[in-house]
Short mmCIF file of C-alpha atoms and ligand atoms in Angstrom, two decimals:
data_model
loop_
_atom_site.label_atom_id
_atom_site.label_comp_id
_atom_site.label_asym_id
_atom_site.label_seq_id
_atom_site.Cartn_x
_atom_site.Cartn_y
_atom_site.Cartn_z
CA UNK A 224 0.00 0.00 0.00
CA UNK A 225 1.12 3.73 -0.87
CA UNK A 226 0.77 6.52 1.91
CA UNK A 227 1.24 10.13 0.69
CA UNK A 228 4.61 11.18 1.74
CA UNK A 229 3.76 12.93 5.32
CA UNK A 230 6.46 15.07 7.87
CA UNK A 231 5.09 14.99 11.47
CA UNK A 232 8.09 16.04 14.25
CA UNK A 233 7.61 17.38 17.73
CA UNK A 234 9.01 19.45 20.07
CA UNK A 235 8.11 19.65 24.26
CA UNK A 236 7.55 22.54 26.09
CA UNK A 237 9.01 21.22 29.13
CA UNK A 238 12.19 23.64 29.47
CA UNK A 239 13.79 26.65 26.82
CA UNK A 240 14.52 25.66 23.55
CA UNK A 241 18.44 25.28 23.26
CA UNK A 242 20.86 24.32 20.06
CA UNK A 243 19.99 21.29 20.35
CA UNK A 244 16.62 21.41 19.44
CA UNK A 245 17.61 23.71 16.70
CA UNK A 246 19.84 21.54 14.88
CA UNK A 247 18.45 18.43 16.07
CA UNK A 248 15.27 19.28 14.90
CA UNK A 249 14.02 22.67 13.61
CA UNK A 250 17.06 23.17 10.98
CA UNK A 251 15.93 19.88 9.53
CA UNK A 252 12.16 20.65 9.36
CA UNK A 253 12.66 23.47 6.97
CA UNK A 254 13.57 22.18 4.07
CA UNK A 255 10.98 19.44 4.24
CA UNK A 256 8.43 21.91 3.58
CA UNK A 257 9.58 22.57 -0.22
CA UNK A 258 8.87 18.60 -0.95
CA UNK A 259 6.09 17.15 1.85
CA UNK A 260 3.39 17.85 2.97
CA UNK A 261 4.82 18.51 6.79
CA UNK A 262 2.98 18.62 10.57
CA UNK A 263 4.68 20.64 13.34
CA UNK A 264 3.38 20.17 16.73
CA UNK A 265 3.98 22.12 20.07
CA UNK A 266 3.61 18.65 22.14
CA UNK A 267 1.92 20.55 25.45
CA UNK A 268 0.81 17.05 26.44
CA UNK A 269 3.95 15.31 26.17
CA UNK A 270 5.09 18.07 28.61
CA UNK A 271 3.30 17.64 31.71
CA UNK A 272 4.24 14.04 32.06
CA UNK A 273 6.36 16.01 34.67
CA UNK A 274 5.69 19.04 36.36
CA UNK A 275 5.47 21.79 34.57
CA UNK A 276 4.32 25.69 35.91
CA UNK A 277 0.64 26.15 34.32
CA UNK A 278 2.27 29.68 33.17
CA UNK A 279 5.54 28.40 32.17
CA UNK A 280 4.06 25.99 29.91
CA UNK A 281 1.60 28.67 27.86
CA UNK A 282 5.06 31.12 27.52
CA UNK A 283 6.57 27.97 26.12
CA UNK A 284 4.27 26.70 23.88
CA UNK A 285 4.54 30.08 22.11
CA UNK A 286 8.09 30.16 22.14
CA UNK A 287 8.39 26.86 20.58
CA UNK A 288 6.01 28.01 18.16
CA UNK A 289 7.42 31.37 17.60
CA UNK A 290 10.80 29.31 17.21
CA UNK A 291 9.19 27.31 14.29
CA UNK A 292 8.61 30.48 12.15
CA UNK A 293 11.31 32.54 13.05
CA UNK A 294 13.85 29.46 11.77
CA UNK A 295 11.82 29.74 8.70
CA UNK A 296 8.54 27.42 8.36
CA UNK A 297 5.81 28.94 7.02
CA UNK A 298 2.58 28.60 8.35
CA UNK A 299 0.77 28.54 5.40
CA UNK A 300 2.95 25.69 3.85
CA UNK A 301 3.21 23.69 7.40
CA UNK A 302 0.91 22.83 9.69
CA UNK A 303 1.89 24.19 12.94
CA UNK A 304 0.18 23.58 16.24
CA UNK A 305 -0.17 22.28 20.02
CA UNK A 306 -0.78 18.93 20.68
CA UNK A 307 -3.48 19.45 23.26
CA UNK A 308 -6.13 21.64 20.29
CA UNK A 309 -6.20 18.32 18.62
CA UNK A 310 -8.34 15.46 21.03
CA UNK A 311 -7.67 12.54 18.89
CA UNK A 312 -4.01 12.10 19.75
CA UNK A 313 -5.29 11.64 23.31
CA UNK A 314 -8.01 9.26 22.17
CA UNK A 315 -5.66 7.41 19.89
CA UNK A 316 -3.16 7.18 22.33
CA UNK A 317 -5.66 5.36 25.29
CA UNK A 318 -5.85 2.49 22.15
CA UNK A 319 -2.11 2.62 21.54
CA UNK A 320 -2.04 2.35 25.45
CA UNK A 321 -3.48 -1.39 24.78
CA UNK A 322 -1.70 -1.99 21.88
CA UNK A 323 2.00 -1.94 23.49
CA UNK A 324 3.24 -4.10 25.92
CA UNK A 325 4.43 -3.02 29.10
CA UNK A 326 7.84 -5.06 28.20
CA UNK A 327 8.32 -2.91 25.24
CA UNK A 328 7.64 0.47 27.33
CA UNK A 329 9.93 -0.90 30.38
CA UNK A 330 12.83 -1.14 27.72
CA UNK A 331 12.71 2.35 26.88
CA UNK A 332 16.19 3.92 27.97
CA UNK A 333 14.75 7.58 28.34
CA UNK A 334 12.19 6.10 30.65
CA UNK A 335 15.03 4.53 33.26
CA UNK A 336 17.09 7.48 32.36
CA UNK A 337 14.37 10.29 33.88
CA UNK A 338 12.68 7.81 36.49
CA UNK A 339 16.40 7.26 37.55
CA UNK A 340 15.99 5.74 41.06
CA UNK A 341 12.94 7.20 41.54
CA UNK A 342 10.71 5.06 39.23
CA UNK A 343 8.08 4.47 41.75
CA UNK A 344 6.68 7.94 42.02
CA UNK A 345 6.94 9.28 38.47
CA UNK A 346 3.87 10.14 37.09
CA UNK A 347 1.93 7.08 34.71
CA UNK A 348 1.70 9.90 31.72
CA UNK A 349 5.94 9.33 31.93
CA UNK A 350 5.96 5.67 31.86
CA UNK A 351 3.30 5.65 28.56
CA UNK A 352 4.66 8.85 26.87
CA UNK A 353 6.15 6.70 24.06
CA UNK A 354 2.55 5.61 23.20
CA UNK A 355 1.50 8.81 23.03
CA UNK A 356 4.20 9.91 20.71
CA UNK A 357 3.21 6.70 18.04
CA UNK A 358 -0.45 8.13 18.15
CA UNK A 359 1.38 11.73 17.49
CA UNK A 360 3.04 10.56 14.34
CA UNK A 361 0.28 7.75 13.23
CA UNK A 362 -2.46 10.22 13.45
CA UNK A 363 -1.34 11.43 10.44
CA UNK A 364 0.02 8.22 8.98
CA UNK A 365 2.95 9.96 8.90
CA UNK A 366 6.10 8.07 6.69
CA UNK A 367 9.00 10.08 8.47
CA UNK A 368 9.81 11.83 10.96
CA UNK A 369 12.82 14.28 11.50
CA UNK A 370 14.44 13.93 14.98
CA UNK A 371 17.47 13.97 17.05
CA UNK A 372 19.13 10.75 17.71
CA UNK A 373 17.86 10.51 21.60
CA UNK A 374 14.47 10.21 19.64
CA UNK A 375 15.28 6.80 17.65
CA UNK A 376 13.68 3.95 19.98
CA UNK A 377 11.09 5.56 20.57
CA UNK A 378 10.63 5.39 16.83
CA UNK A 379 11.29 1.75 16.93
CA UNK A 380 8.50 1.78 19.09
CA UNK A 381 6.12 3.63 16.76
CA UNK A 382 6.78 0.97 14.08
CA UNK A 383 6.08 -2.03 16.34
CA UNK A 384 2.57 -0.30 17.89
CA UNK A 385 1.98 0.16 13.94
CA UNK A 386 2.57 -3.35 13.10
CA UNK A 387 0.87 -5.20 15.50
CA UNK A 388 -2.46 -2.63 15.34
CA UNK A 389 -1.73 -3.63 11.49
CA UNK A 390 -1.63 -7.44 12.43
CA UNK A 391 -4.12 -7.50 14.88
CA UNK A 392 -6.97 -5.92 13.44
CA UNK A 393 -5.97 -6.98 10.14
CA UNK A 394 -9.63 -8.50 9.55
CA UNK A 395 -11.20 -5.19 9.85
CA UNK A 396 -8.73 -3.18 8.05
CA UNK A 397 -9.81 -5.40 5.08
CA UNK A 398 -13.17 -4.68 5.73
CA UNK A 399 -12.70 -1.31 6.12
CA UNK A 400 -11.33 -1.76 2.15
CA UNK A 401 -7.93 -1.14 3.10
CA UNK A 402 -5.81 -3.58 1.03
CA UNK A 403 -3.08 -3.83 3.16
CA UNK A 404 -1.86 -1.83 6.12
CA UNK A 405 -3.91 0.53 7.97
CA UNK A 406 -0.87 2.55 9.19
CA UNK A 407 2.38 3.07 7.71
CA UNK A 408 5.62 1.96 9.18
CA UNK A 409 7.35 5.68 9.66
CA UNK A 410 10.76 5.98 8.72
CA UNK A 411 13.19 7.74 11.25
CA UNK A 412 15.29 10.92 9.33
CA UNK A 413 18.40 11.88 11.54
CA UNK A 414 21.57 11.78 9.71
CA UNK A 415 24.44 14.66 9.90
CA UNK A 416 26.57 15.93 12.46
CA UNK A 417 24.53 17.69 14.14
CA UNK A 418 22.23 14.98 15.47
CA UNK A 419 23.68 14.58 18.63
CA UNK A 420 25.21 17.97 20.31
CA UNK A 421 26.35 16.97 23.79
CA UNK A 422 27.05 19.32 26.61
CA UNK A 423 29.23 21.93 26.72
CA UNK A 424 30.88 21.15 29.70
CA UNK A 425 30.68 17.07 29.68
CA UNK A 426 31.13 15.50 25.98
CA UNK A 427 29.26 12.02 27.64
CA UNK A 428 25.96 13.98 27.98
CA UNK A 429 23.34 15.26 25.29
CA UNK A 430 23.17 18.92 25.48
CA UNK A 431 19.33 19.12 27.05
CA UNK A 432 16.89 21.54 28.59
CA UNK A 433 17.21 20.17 31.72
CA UNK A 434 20.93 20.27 32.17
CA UNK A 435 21.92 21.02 35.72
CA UNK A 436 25.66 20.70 35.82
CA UNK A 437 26.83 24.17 34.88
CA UNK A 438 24.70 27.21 33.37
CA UNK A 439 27.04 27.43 30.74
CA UNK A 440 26.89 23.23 29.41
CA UNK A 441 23.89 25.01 27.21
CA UNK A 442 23.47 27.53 24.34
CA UNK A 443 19.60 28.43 24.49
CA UNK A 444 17.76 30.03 21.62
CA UNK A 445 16.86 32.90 23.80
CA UNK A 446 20.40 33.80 24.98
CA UNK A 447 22.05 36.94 24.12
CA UNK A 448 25.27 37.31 21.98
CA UNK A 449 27.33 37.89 24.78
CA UNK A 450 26.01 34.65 26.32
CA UNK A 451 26.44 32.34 23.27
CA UNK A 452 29.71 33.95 22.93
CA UNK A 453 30.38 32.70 26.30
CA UNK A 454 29.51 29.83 26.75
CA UNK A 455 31.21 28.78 23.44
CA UNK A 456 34.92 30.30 24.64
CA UNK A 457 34.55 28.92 28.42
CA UNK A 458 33.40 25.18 26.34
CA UNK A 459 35.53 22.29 27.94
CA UNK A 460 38.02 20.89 25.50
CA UNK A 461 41.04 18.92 25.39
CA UNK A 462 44.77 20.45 25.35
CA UNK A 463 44.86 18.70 21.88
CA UNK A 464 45.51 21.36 18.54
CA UNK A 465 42.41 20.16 16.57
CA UNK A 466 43.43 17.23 13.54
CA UNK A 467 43.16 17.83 9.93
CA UNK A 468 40.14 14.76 8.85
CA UNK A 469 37.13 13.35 10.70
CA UNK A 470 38.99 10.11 12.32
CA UNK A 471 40.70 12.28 14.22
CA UNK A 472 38.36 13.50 16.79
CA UNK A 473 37.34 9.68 17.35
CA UNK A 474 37.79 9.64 21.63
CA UNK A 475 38.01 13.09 21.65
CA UNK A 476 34.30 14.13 22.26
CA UNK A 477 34.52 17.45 23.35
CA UNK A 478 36.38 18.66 20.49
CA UNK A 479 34.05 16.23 18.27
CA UNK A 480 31.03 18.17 19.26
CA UNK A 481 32.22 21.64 18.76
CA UNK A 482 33.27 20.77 15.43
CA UNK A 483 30.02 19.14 14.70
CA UNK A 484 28.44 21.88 15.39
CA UNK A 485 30.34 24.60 13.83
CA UNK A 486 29.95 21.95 10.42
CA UNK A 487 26.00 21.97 10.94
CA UNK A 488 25.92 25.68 11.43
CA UNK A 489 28.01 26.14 8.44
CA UNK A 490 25.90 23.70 6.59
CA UNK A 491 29.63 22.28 6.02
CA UNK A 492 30.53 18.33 6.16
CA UNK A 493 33.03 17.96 9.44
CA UNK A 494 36.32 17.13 6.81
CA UNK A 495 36.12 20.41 5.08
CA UNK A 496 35.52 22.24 8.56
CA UNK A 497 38.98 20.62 9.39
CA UNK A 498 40.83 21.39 6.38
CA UNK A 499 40.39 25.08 7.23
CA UNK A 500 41.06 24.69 10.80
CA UNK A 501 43.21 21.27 11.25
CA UNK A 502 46.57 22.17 13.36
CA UNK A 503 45.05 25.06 14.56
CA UNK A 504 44.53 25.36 18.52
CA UNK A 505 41.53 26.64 20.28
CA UNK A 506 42.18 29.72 20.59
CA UNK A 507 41.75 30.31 16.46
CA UNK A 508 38.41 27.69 16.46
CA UNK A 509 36.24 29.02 19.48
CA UNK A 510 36.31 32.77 18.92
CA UNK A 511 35.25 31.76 14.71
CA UNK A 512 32.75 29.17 16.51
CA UNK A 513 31.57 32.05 18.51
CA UNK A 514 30.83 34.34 15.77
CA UNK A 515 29.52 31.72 13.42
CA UNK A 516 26.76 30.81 15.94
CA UNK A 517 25.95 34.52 16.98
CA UNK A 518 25.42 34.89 13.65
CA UNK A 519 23.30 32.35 12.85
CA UNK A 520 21.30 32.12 16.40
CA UNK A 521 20.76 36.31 16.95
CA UNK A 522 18.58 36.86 13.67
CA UNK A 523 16.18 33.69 15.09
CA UNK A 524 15.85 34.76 18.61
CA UNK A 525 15.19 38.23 17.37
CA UNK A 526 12.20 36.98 15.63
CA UNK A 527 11.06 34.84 18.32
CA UNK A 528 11.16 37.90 20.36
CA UNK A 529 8.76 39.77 17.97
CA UNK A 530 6.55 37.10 17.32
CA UNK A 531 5.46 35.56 20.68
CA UNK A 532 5.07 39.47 21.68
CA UNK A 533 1.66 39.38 19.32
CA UNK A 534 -0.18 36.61 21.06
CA UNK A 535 -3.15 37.45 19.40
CA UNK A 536 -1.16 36.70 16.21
CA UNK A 537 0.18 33.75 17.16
CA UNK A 538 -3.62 32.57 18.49
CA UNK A 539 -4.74 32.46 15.43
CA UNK A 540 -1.63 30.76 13.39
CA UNK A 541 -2.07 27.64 16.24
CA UNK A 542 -6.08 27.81 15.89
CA UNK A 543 -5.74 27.38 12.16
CA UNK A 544 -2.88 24.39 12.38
CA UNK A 545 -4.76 22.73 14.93
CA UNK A 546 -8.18 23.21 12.36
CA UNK A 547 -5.89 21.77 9.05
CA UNK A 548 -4.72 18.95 11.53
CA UNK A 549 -8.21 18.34 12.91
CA UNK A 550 -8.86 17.85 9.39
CA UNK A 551 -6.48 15.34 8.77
CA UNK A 552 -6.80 13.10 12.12
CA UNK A 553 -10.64 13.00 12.67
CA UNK A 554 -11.31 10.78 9.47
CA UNK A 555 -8.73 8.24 10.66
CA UNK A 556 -9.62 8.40 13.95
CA UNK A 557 -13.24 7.85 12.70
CA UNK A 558 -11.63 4.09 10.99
CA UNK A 559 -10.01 3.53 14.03
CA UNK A 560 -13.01 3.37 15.86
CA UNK A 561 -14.90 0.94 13.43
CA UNK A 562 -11.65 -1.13 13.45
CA UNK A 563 -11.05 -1.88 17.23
CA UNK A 564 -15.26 -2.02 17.55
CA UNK A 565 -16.25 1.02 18.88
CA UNK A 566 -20.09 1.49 17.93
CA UNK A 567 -20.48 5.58 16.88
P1 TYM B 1977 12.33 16.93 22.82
O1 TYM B 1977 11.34 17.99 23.09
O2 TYM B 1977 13.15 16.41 23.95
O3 TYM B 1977 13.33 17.40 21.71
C1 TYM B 1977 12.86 17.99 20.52
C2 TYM B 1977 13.76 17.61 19.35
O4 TYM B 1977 15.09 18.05 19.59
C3 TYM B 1977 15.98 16.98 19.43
N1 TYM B 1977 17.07 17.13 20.38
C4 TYM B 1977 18.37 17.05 20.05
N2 TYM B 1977 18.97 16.86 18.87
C5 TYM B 1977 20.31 16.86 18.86
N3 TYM B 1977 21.07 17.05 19.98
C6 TYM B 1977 20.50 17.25 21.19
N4 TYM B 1977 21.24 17.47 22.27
C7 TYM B 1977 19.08 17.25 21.26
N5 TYM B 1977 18.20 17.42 22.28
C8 TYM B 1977 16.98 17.34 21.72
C9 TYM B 1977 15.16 15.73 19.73
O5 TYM B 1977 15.73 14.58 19.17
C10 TYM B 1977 13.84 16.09 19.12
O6 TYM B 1977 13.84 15.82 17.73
N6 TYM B 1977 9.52 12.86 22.42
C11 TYM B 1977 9.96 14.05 21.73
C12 TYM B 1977 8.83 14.96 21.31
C13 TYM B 1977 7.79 14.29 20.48
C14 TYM B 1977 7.89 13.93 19.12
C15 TYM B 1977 6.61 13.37 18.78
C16 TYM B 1977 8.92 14.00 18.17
C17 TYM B 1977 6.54 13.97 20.89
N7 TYM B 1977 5.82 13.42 19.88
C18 TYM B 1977 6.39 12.89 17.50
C19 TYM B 1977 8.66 13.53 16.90
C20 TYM B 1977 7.40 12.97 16.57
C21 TYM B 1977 10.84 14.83 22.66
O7 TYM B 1977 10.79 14.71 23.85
O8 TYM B 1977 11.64 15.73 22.05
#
């Protein structure tokens, strides 16, 4: 069976967008737009699996919105929108909820790696968040999604709740007249250096919203030039000059990410970043790093600045995503209903 070609990608309000996120995700959503059909959500719901300020939440939910635009989607061409505007990803995710097993949601490392020690009072919304992000993506029937690579199992996830809703209800899919599969099995995009920025100040650790070693491990879209500039010169590195090809920054993560990331901001592949800089010590790399990223990072929070001051314009941009996505989900959420049994 064909599915049209479909983006969906997410991004959680639970803590300020950082570079991560940006090059991780947002860079990568933009040029999707010119060749899908592509659905950007605000996942609100995916954010109060932990605690989460009511007021905190609403500024970030714009922000993450604002962010969207201001990197360059276009709200016409994309669908952009908060999860919680659109009911039947909760709905679909109470049937994904019976779908999965709890063996598959026990193995999920992001699970043991927030629940920590702790795992008996998280919240439940924590434990089943990967089951709501497969009813995110299958809503849609999605075929890819553009992530980071913290996001791949739960991806592998997405594709076994689509197989065995596939295989188990595969009677009344063929009732419903659907030759084959009823959803899709969504292909995971994250390839480039930049899919993976650690820390600043700890090269083991993903650079994260919620990083609580140092104030300067993160660049955050919001920060100020002085502050990017910062936190880019005061990054940890090794005493190392930096090599002249790609094999040699293997075991030398710090200097692996910054590199990474000056390639991805450069929209450069890592060798030729190195045949400009290879030999050259840190004191040449970090001060170009730091003005590369200013560059790139200032015209973007600028934006965001302007555009989640006019709430009233950014109201209507997430009514009228959530309305186009509304318009997408409720006739398959209207099958899934006849599939599992549910009399309407
Ligand atoms: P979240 O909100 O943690 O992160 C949003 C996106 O940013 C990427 N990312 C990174 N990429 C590179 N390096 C990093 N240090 C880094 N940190 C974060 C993530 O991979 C992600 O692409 N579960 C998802 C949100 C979600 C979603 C979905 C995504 C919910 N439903 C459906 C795609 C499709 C999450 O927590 O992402």
């Amino acid at each position: 069976m064909t599915f049209t070609p479909r983006i969906f990608s997410g991004i959680k309000p639970s803590g300020d967008l950082h570079l991560g996120n940006y090059l991780g995700a947002i860079r990568q959503f933009v040029p999707l737009q010119d060749t899908h059909e592509t659905i950007y959500c605000v996942v609100d719901m995916h954010a109060i699996t932990v605690w989460q300020e009511p007021e905190d939440l609403k500024r970030r939910t714009y922000e993450i919105a604002a962010a969207y635009i201001a990197a360059g989607l276009d709200p016409k061409r994309s669908i952009i929108f908060n999860q919680s505007q659109v009911m039947e990803h909760a709905e679909l995710s109470w049937i994904f909820n019976c779908v999965a097993r709890m063996g598959w949601m026990a193995r999920m490392t992001q699970f043991k790696d927030k629940a920590g020690e702790n795992s008996e009072n998280v919240s439940l919304g924590l434990f089943a968040y990967p089951s709501l992000m497969a009813a995110d993506i299958l809503l849609y029937k999605s075929t890819a999604v553009p992530v980071g690579e913290d996001q791949r199992q739960h991806l592998e996830l997405t594709r076994d709740i689509a197989k065995k809703f596939n295989h188990d209800f595969r009677k009344q899919i063929a009732e419903l007249g659907f030759e084959e599969d009823f959803f899709p099995i969504t292909e995971t995009l994250a390839t480039g250096p930049a899919m993976r920025v650690k820390s600043l100040k700890d090269g083991s650790k993903k650079m994260s919203k919620s990083e609580s070693t140092s104030d300067l491990a993160t660049i955050y879209l919001l920060d100020d030039a002085d502050a990017v500039a910062k936190k880019i010169k005061r990054a940890t590195t090794d005493p190392e000059p930096l090599p002249s090809e790609a094999a040699g920054l293997e075991s030398r993560p710090e200097a692996e990410n910054l590199v990474g990331i000056y390639a991805a901001l450069s929209n450069q592949s890592v060798d030729a970043v190195l045949a400009g800089f290879g030999g050259k010590g840190w004191g040449a790399f970090k001060p170009a790093l730091a003005d590369l990223a200013v560059s790139v990072l200032s015209p973007i929070a600028n934006e965001m600045q302007r555009l989640v001051a006019d709430r009233g314009e950014m109201d209507r941009i997430l009514r009228d995503g959530a309305d186009r996505a509304r318009a997408i989900a409720a006739p398959v959420m209207a099958d899934v209903r006849q599939i599992v049994g549910f009399i309407r």
